[in-house]
Each structure stands twice: as C-alpha cells, then as structure tokens.
PDB file of C-alpha atoms and ligand atoms in Angstrom:
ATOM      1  CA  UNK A   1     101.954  51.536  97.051  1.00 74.00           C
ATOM      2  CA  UNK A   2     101.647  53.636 100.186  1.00 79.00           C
ATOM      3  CA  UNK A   3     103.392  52.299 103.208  1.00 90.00           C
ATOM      4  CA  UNK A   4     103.665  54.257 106.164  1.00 96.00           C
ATOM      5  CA  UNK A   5     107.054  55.360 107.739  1.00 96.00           C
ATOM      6  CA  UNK A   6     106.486  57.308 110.765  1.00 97.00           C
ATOM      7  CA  UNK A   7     103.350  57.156 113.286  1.00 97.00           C
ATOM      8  CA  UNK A   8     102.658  58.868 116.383  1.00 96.00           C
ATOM      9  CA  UNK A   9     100.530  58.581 119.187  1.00 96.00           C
ATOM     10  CA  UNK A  10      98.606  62.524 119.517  1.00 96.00           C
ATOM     11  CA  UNK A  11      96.672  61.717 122.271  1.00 96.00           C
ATOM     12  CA  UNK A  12      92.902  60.640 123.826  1.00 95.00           C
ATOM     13  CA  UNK A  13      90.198  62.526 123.378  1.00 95.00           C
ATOM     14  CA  UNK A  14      86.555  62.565 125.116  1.00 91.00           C
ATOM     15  CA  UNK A  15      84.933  65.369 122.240  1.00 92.00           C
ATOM     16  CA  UNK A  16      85.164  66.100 118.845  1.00 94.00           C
ATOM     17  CA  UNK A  17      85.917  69.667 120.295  1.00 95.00           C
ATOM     18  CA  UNK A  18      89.217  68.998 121.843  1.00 96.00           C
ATOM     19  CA  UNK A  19      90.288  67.330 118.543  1.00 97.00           C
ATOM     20  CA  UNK A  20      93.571  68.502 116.428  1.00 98.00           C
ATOM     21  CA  UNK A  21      92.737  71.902 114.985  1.00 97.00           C
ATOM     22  CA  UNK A  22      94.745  71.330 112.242  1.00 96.00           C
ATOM     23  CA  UNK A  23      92.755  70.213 109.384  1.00 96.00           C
ATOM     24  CA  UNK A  24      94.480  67.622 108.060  1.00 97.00           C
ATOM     25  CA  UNK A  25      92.035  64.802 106.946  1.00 97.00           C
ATOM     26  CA  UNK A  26      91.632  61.746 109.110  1.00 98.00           C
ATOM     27  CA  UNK A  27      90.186  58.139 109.178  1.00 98.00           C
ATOM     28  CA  UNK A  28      88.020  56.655 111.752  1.00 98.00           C
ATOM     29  CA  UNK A  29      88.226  53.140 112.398  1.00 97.00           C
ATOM     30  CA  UNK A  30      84.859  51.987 114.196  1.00 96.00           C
ATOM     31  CA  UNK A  31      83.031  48.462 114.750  1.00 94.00           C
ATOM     32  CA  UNK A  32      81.550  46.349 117.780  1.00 93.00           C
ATOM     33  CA  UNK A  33      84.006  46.150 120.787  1.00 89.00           C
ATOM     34  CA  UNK A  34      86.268  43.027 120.365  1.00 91.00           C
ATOM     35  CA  UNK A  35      86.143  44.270 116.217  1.00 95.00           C
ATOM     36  CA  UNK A  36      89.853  43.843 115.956  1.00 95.00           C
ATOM     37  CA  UNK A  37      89.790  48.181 115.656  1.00 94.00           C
ATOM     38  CA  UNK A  38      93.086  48.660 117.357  1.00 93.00           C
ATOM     39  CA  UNK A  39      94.544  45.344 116.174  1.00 96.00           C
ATOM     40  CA  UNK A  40      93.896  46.727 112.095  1.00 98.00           C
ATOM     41  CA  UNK A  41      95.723  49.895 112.748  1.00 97.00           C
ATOM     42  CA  UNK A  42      98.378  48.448 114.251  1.00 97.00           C
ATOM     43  CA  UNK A  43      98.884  46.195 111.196  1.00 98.00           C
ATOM     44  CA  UNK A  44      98.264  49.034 109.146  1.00 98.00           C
ATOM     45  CA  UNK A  45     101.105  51.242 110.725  1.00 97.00           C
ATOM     46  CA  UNK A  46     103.448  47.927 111.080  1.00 96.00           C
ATOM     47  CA  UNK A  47     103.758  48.731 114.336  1.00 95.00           C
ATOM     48  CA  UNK A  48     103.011  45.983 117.434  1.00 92.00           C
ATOM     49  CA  UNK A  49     101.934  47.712 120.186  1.00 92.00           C
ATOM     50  CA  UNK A  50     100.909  51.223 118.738  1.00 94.00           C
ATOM     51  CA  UNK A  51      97.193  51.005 120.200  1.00 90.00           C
ATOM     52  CA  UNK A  52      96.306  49.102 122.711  1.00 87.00           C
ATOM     53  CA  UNK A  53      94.700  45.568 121.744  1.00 87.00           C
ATOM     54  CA  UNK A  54      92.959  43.466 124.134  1.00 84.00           C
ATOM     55  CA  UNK A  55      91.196  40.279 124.279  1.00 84.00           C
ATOM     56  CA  UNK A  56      88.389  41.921 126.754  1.00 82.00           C
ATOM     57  CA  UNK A  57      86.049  43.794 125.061  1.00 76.00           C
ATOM     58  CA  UNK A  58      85.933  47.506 125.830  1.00 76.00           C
ATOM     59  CA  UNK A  59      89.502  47.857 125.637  1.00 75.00           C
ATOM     60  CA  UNK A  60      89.268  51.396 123.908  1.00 77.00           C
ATOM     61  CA  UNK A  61      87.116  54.058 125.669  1.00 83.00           C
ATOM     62  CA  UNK A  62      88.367  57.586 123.972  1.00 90.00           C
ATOM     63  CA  UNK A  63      88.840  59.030 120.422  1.00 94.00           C
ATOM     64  CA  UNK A  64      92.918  58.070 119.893  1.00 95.00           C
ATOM     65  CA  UNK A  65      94.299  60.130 117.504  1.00 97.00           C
ATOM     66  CA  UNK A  66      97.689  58.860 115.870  1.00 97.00           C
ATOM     67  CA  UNK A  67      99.516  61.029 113.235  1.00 98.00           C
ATOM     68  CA  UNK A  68     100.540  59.546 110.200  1.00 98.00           C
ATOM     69  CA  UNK A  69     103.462  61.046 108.419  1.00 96.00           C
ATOM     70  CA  UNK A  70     103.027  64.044 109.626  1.00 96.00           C
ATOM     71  CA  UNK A  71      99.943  64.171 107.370  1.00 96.00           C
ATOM     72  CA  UNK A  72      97.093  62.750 108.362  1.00 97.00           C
ATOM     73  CA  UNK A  73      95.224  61.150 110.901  1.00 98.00           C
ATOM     74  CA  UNK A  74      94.317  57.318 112.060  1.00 98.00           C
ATOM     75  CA  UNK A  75      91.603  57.612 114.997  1.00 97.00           C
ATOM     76  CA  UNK A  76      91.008  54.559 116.870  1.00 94.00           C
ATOM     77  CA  UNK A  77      87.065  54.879 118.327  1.00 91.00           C
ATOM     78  CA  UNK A  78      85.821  52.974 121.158  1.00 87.00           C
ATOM     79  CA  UNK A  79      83.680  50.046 120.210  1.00 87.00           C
ATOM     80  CA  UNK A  80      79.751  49.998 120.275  1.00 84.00           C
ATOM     81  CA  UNK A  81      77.761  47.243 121.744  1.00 79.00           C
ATOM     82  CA  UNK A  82      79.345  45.663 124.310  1.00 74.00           C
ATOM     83  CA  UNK A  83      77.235  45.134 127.020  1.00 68.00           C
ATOM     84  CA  UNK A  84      78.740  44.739 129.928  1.00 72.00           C
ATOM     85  CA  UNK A  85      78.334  48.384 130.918  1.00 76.00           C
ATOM     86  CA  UNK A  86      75.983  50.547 132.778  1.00 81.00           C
ATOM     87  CA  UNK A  87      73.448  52.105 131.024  1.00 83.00           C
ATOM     88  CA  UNK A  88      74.900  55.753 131.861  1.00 86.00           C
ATOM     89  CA  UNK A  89      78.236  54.890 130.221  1.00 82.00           C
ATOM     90  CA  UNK A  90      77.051  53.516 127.031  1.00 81.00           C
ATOM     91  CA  UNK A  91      74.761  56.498 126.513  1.00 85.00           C
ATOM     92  CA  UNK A  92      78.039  58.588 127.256  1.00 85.00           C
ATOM     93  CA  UNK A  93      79.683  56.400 124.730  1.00 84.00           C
ATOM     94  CA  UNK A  94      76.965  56.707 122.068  1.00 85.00           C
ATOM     95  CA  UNK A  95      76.743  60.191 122.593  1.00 89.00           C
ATOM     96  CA  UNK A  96      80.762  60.748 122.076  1.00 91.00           C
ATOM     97  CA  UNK A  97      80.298  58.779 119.022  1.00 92.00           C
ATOM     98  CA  UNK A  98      78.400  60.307 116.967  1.00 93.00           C
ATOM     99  CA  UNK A  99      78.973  63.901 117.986  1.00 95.00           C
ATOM    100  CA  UNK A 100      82.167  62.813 116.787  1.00 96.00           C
ATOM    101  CA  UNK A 101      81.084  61.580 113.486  1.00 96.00           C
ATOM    102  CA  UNK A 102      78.544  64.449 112.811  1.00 97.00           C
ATOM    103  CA  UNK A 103      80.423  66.920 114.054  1.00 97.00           C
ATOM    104  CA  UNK A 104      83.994  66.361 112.641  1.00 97.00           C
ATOM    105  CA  UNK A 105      84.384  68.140 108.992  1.00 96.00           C
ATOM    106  CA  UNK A 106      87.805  66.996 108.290  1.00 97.00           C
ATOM    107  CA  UNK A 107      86.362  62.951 108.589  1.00 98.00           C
ATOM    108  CA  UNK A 108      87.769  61.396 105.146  1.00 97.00           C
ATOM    109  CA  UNK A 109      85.944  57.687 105.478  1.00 98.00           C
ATOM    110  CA  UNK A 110      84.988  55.779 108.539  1.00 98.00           C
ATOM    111  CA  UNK A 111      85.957  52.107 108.159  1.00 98.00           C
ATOM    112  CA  UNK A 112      83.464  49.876 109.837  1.00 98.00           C
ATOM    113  CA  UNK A 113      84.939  46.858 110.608  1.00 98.00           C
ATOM    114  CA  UNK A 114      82.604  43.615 110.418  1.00 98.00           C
ATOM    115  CA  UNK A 115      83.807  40.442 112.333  1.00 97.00           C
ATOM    116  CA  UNK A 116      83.659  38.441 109.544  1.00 96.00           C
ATOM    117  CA  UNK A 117      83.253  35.159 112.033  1.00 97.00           C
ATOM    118  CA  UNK A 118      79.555  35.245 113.232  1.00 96.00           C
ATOM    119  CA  UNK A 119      76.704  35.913 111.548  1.00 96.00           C
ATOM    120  CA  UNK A 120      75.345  39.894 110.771  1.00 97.00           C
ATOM    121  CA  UNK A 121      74.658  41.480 113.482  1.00 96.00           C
ATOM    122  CA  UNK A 122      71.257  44.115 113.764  1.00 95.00           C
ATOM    123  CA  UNK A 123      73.986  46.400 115.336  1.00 93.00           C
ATOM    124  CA  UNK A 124      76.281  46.944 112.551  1.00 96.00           C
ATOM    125  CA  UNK A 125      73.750  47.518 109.622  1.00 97.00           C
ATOM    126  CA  UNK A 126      71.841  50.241 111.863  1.00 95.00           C
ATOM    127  CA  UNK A 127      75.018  51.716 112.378  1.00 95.00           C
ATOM    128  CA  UNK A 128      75.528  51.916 108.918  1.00 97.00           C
ATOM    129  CA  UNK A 129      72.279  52.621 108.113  1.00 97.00           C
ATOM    130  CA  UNK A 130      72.501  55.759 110.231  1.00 96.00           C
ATOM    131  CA  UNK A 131      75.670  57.067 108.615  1.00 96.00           C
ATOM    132  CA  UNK A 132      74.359  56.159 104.965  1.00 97.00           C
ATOM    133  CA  UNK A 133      71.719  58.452 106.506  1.00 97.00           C
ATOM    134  CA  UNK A 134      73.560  60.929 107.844  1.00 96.00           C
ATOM    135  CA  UNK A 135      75.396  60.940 104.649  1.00 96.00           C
ATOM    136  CA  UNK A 136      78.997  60.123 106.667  1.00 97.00           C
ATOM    137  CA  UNK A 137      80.915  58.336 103.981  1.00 97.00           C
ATOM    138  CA  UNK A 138      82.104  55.038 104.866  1.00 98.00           C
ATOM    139  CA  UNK A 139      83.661  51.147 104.000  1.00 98.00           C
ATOM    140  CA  UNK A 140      83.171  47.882 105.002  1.00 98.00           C
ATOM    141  CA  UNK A 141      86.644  46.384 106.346  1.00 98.00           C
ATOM    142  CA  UNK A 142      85.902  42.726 107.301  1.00 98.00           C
ATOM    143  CA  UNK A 143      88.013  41.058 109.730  1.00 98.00           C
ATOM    144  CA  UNK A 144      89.573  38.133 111.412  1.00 98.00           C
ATOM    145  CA  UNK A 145      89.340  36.413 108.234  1.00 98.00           C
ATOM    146  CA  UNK A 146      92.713  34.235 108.624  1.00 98.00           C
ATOM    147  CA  UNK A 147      90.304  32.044 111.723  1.00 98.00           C
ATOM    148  CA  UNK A 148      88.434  30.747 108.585  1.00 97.00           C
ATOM    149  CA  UNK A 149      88.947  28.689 105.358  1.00 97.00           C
ATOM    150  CA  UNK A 150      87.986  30.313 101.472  1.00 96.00           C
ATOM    151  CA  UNK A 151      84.410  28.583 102.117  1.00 97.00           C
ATOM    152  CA  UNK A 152      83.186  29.899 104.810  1.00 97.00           C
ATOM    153  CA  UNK A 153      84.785  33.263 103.966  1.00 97.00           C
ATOM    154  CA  UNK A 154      82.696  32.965 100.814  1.00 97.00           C
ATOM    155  CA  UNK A 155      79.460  32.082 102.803  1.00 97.00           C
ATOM    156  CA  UNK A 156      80.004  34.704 105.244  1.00 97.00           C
ATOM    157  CA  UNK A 157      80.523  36.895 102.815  1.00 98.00           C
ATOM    158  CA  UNK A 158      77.440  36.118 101.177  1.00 98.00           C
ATOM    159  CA  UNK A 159      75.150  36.278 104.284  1.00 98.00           C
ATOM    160  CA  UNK A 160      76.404  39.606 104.817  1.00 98.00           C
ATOM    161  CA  UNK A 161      75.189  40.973 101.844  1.00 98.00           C
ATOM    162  CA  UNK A 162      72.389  39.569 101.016  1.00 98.00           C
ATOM    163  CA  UNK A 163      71.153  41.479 104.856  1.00 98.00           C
ATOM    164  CA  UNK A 164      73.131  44.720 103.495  1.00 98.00           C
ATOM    165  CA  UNK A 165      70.756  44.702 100.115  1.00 98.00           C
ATOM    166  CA  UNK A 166      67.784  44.699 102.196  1.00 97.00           C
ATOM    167  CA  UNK A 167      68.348  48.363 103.008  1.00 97.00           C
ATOM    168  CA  UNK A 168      70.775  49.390 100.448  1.00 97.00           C
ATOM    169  CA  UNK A 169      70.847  49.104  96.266  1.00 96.00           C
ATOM    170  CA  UNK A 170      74.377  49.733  96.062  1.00 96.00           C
ATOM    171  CA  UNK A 171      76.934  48.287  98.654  1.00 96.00           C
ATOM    172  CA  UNK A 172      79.785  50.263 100.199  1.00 97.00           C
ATOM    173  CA  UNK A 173      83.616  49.424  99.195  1.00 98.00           C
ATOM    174  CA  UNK A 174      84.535  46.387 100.866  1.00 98.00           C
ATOM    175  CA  UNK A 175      88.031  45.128 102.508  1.00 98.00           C
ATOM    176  CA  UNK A 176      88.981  41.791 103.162  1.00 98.00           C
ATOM    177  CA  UNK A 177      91.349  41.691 105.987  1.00 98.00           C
ATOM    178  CA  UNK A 178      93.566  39.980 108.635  1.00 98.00           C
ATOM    179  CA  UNK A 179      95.718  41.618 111.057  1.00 98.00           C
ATOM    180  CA  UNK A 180      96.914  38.470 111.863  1.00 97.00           C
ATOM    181  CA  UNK A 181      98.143  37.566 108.306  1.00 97.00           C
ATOM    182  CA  UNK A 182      98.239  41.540 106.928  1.00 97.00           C
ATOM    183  CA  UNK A 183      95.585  40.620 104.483  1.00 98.00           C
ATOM    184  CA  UNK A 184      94.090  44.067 103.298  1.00 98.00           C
ATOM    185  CA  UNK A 185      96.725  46.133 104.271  1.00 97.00           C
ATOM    186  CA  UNK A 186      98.142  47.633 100.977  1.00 97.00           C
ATOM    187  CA  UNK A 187      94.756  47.916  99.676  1.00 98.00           C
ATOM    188  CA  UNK A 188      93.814  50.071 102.572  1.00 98.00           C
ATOM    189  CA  UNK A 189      96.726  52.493 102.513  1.00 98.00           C
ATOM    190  CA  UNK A 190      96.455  52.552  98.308  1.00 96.00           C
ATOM    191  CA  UNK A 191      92.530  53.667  99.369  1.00 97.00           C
ATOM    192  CA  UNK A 192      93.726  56.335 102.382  1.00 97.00           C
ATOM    193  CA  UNK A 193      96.265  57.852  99.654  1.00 96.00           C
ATOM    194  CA  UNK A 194      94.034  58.502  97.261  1.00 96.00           C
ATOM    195  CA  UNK A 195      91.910  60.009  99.662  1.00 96.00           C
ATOM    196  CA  UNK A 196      94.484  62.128 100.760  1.00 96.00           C
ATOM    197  CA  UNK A 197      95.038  63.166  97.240  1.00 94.00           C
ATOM    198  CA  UNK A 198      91.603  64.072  96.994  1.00 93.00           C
ATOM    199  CA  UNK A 199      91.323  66.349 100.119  1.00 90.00           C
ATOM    200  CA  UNK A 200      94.462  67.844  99.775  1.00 88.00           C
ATOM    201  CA  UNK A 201      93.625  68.668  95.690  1.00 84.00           C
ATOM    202  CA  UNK A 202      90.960  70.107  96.858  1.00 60.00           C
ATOM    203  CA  UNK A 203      92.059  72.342  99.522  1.00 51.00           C
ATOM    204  CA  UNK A 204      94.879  73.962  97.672  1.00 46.00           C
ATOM    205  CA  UNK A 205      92.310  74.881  94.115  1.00 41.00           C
TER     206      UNK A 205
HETATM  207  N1  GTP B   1      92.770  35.695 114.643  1.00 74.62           N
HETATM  208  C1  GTP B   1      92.698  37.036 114.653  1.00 74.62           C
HETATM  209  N2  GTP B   1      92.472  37.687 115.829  1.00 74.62           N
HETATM  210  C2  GTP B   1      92.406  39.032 115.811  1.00 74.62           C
HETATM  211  C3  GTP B   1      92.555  39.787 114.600  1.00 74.62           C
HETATM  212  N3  GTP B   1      92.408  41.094 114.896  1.00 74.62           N
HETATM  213  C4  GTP B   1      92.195  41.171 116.228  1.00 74.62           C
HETATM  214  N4  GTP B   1      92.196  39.941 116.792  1.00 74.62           N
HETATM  215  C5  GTP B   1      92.004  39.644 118.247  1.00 74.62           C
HETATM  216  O1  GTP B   1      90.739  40.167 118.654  1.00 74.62           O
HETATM  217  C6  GTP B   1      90.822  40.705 119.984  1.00 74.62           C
HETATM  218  C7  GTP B   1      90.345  42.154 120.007  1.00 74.62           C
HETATM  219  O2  GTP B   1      91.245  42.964 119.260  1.00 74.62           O
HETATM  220  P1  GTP B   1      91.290  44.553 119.413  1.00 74.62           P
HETATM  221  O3  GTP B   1      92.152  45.028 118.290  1.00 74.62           O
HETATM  222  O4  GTP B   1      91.686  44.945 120.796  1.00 74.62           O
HETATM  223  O5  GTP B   1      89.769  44.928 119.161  1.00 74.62           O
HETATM  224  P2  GTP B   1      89.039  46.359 119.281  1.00 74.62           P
HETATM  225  O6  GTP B   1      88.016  46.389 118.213  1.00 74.62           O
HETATM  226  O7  GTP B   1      90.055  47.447 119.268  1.00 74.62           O
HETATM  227  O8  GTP B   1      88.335  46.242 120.701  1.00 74.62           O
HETATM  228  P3  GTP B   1      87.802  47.443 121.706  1.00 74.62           P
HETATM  229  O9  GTP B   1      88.892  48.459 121.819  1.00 74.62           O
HETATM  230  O10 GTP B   1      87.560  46.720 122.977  1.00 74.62           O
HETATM  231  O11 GTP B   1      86.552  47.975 121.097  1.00 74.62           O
HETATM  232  C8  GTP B   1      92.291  40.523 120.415  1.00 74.62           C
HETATM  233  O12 GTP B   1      92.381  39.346 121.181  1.00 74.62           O
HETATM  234  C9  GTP B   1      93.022  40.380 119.095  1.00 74.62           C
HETATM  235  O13 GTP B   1      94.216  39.645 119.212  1.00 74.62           O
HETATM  236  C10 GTP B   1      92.809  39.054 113.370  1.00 74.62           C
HETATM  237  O14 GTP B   1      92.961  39.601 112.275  1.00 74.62           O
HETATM  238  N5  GTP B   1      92.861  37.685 113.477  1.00 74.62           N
HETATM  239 MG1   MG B   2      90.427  48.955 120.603  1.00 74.62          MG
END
C-alpha cells in the first residue's frame, strides 16, 4: 500500500500556464465549494493543516499545487457553484477551470468529489458530463460519508446512480470516503500509484 511520506506546498496558481513545467503527472481534486476538496487531501497526505479547510464555502480560489514525494502532484481546485459571488468572478472561476482541465497534458485523473449528504445535484453530473465529453478522465470520490448510517449511505448511493445512468452506460470508478474517519484513503493512494506506474512506464518506453 502506498502511503505518502513527504508533501509540500508548490504554490497558487491563477493559469494552467504558470503551472510546474516539470511533467510529472498530477491529480486534480474538484467538486462543489464546501465538497470537503481540501479536507480529502489533507487526509490523504496525513497531514492537518496542509490546505486550507473551511466551513465557508469558497475557501479555495487558485490551482494549489502540493508535491508529493518528490513525484507527483496533488492540486487542490477551487470549488464550482457557490453562489454567493458576482457574476464576473464566477465566470473568471469557470474560465480558470477548465482551461485548466483542457489545457493541462500531464492531468492523470480528476477526482470529483460528490457530497454524499444531499441529494444529486444538476451541477455535478453536467460537470461530469462535460469532461466524459471532453474525454478528461475522471472518478467519483463521495464524501462526508461518516455524518450518515450504512442505510442511507446505501440509498444515497443508489439515487446517485440511478441519475448518473441517465446519461452514462458505464459508471466511472467510485470512492467511498471520510476525511473525518480516513475511509477511502488507502484505496485512493493504491489507485494514484498505479497511475503513476502507468505514466511513468510509459514515458521511459
Ligand atoms: N463530517 C465531515 N465533515 C467534513 C468532511 N470533509 C470535510 N468536512 C467539512 O466540510 C467543510 C468544508 O471542507 P473543505 O475541505 O474546506 O471543503 P472544500 O471543498 O475544499 O471547499 P472550498 O475550498 O470552499 O471549495 C469543513 O467544515 C470540513 O470540516 C468529512 O469527511 N466529514
Ligand atoms: Mg478547499
């Protein structure tokens, strides 16, 4: 199993273009504001207060790239949909996005994280209806799942695909997570390292 040892905050970006020039591969975590985004990776890193977690939505607002093990990259995105602000700055936001996620070659897997607690939201099956579209290749990481019992989970669970199959055959990987309780977090890294694997095979033949 894959645990990490050593991560770094790189720094905040507002463009794909000032991103590390360094090729190494790198994994996007995206979702609604208020996801639990920043709250995953520090779980995922072990770390408490690697990125910035808030209870007010809209706590991330740049591309935060953290080095893992000197080998590849975590990038905490700002959230989409929150509402409280002006028009001109969620268009900037949008924008950022997915110039981002077109533009960036060396994107391994964006994991779009689904708040597992309300119902399915329009805004997180367009979203992955564009990337499925755009041919971005991503996984479902649900979260907050430690605020409910095995039932609900199940039920949740269930109401989430059923609106996922209206647009797709196949569904995407799925995670089952908890920051709170680390639920998810080996199978996560075991995922990342064998998409490390991959890239890096296929770089050096
Ligand atoms: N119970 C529970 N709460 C969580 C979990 N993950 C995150 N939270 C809470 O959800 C809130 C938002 O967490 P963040 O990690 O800041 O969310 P984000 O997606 O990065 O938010 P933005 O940066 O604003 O887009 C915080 O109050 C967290 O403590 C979880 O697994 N369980
Ligand atoms: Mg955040």
């Amino acid at each position: 199993m894959l645990k990490i040892k050593e991560s770094m905050f790189v720094g905040s970006f507002v463009s794909e273009r000032q991103c590390p020039g360094d090729r190494k591969p790198e994994y996007a975590f995206i979702g609604r504001s208020n996801v639990g985004k920043s709250s995953l990776i520090n779980m995922l890193c072990g770390r408490r207060d690697l990125a910035k977690v808030s209870n007010k939505p809209g706590k991330t607002q740049t591309l935060n790239y953290y080095l893992i093990d000197k080998s590849w990259y975590i990038v905490d995105l700002p959230g989409y949909g929150y509402a409280k602000i002006s028009k001109k700055k969620r268009y900037e936001w949008e924008k950022m996005i997915e110039g981002y996620m077109l533009k960036r070659q060396t994107l391994g897997c964006a994991f779009t994280l689904i708040d597992l607690n309300v119902p399915p939201q329009q805004i997180d099956i367009e979203f992955m209806n564009w990337m499925g579209k755009m041919r971005i290749p991503f996984v479902i990481v649900y979260t907050k799942t430690d605020k409910m019992g095995i039932s609900k989970r199940n039920k949740q669970l269930q109401m989430f695909r059923d609106e996922m199959h209206k647009y797709w055959n196949e569904l995407p990987q799925e995670f089952i997570t908890s920051s709170e309780k680390k639920t998810g977090q080996e199978e996560i890294l075991d995922f990342i390292n064998e998409l490390n694997t991959q890239f890096y095979g296929t770089i050096q033949s």
